[in-house]
Short mmCIF file of C-alpha atoms in Angstrom, two decimals:
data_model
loop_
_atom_site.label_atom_id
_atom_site.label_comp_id
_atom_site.label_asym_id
_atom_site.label_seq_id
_atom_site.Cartn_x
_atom_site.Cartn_y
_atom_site.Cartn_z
CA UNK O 92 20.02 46.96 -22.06
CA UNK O 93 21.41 47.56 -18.61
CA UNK O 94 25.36 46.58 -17.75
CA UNK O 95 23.75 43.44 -15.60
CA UNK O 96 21.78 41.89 -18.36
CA UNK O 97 24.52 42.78 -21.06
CA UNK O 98 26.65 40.80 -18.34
CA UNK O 99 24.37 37.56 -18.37
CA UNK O 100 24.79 37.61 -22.23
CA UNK O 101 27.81 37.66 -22.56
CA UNK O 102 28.73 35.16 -19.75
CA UNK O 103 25.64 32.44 -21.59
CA UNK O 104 27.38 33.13 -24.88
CA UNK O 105 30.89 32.28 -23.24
CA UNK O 106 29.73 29.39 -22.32
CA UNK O 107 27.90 28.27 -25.60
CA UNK O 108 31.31 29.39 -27.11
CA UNK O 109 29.48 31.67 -29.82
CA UNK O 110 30.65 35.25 -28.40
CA UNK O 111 29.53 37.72 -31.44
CA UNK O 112 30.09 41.17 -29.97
CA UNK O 113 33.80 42.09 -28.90
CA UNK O 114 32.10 44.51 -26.19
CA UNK O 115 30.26 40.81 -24.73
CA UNK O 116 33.88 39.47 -24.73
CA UNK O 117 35.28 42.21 -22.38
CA UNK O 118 32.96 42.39 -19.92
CA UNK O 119 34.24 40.52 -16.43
CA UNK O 120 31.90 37.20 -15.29
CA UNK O 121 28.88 38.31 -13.04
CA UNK O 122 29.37 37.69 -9.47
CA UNK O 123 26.36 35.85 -8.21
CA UNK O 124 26.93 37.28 -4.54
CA UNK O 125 24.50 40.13 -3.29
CA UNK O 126 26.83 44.13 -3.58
CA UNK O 127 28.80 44.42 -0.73
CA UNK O 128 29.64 41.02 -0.66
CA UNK O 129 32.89 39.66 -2.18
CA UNK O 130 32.31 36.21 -3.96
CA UNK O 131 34.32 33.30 -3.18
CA UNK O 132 36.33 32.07 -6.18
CA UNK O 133 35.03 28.38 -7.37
CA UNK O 134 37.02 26.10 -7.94
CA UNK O 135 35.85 25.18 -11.33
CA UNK O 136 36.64 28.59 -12.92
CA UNK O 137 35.54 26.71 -16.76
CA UNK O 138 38.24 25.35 -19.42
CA UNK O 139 40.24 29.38 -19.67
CA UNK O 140 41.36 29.04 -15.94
CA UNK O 141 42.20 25.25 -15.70
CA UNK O 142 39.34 24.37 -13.87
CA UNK O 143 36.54 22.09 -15.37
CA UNK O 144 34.51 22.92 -17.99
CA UNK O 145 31.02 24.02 -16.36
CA UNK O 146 28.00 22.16 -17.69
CA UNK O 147 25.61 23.85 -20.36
CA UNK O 148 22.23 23.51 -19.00
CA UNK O 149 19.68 21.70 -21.50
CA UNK O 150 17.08 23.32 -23.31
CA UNK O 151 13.84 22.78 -21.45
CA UNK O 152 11.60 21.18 -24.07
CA UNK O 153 8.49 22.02 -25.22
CA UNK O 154 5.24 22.09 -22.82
CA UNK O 155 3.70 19.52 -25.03
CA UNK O 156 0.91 18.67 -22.34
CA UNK O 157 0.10 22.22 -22.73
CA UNK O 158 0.24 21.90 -26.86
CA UNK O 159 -2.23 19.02 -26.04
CA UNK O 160 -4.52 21.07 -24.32
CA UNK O 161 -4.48 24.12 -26.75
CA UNK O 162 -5.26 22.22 -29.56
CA UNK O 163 -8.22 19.96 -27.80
CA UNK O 164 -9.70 23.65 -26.94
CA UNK O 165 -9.42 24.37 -30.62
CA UNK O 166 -11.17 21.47 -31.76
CA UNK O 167 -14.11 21.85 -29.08
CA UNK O 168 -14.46 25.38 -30.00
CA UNK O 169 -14.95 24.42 -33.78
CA UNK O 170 -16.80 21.68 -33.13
CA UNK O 171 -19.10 24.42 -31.40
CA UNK O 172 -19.41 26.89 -34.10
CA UNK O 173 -20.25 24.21 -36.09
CA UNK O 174 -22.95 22.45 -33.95
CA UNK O 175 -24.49 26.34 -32.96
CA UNK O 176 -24.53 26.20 -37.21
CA UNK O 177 -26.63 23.34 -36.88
CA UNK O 178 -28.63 25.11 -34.14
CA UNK O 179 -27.47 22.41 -31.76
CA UNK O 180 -25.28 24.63 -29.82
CA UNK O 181 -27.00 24.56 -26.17
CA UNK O 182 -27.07 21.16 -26.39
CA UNK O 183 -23.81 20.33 -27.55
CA UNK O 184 -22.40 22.67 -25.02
CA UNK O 185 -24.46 20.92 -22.33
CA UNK O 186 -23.37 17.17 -23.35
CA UNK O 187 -19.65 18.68 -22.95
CA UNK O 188 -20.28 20.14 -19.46
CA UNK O 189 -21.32 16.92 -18.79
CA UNK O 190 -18.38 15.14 -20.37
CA UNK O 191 -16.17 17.48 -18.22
CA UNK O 192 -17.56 16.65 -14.97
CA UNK O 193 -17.03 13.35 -15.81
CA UNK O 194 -13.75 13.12 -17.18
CA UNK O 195 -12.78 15.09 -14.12
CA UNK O 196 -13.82 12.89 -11.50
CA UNK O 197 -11.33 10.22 -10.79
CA UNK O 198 -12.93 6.48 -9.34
CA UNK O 199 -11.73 5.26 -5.77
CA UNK O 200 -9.51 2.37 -8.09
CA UNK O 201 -7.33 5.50 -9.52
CA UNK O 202 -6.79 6.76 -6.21
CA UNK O 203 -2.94 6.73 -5.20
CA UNK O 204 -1.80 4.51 -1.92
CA UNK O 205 -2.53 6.53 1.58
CA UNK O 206 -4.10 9.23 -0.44
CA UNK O 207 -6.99 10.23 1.51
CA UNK O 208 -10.71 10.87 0.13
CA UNK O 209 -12.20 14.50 1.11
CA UNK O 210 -15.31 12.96 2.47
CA UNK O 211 -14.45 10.91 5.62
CA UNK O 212 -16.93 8.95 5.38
CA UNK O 213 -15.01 6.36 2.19
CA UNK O 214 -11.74 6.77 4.04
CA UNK O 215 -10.44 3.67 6.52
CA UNK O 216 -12.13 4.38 9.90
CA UNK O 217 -13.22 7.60 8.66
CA UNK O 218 -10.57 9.41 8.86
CA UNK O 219 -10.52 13.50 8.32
CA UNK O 220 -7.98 14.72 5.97
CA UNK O 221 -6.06 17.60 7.82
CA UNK O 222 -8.39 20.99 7.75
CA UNK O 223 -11.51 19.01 8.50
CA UNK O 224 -13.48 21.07 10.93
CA UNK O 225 -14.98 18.64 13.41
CA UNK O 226 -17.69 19.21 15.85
CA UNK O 227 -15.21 18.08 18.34
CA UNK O 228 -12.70 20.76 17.46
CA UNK O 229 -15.67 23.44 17.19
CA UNK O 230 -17.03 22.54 20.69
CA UNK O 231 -13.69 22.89 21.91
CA UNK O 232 -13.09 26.43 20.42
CA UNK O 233 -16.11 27.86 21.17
CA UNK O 234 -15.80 26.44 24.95
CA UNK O 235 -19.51 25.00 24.74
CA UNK O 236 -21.19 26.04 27.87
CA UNK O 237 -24.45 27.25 28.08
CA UNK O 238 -24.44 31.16 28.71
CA UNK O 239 -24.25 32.84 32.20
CA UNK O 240 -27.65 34.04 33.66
CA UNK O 241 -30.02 31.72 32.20
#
C-alpha cells in the first residue's frame, strides 16, 4: 500500500478509535491541502488536542432500490426459462416488452408542477421546453433568403 493510503487508514481508524497496527498509530494526520501548500490548522483538532471531537460519518446504507431491481430481473429471467420450457417464450417475452413500455410511461396526472411535456403541443400555450428547434430559430440561422442569381 502506498504511504498516502496507509495514511487514510490510519487517520479512519483514529477516528473509529480501533487503531490495530502500532505503525497506523505513528503516522502524522494527512494534510488535505494540495504539496506545496501548507494547511491551515483547524480549529477542531479532535478530543487529543482539546478541540471537538470530529463527527464519524454514517455508513451509507444499502442501495436497496437497486436490491429491488436485481431481484425483479431474477424473477423475470426465471419466469422466462420457464415459459421458453413451455415453448411460450416469444410470447412471454413480447407481453413483457409490452408491460415495459407501459410501466414506463408516466400519465399527464403524475406529472410534477411546471414540469414541462416534450411535445409542445399538451403544454400551456404550447410552450417548447428549452432545446426545441423551431422553424423560427432555423429560419433565423440559416438567414432564409432565396439564393443570389436566380
Amino acid at each position: 500500500m502506498s504511504a498516502a493510503v496507509e495514511q487514510r487508514l490510519a487517520r479512519f481508524r483514529a477516528a473509529r478509535g480501533t487503531t490495530t497496527s502500532s505503525a497506523a498509530a505513528r503516522l502524522p494526520p494527512l494534510s488535505e491541502e494540495p504539496p506545496g501548500k501548507v494547511a491551515a490548522p483547524e480549529a477542531s483538532d479532535g478530543p487529543e488536542r482539546g478541540g471537538q471531537p470530529r463527527p464519524v460519518p454514517a455508513a451509507t446504507e444499502p442501495a436497496r432500490p437497486l436490491l429491488v431491481l436485481a431481484l425483479k430481473v431474477l424473477l423475470w429471467a426465471v419466469l422466462l426459462a420457464l415459459f421458453a420450457e413451455l415453448e411460450l417464450g416469444l410470447p412471454f417475452f413480447v407481453v413483457s416488452l409490452l408491460y415495459w413500455m407501459y410501466a414506463g410511461t408516466r400519465g399527464p396526472g403524475e406529472r410534477r408542477p411546471g414540469e414541462l411535456s416534450a411535445y409542445s403541443v399538451f403544454n400551456p400555450g404550447c410552450a417548447a421546453i428549452a432545446g426545441t428547434l423551431t422553424a423560427e430559430q432555423l429560419e433565423r440561422e440559416l438567414h432564409y433568403r432565396p439564393a443570389a442569381g436566380r
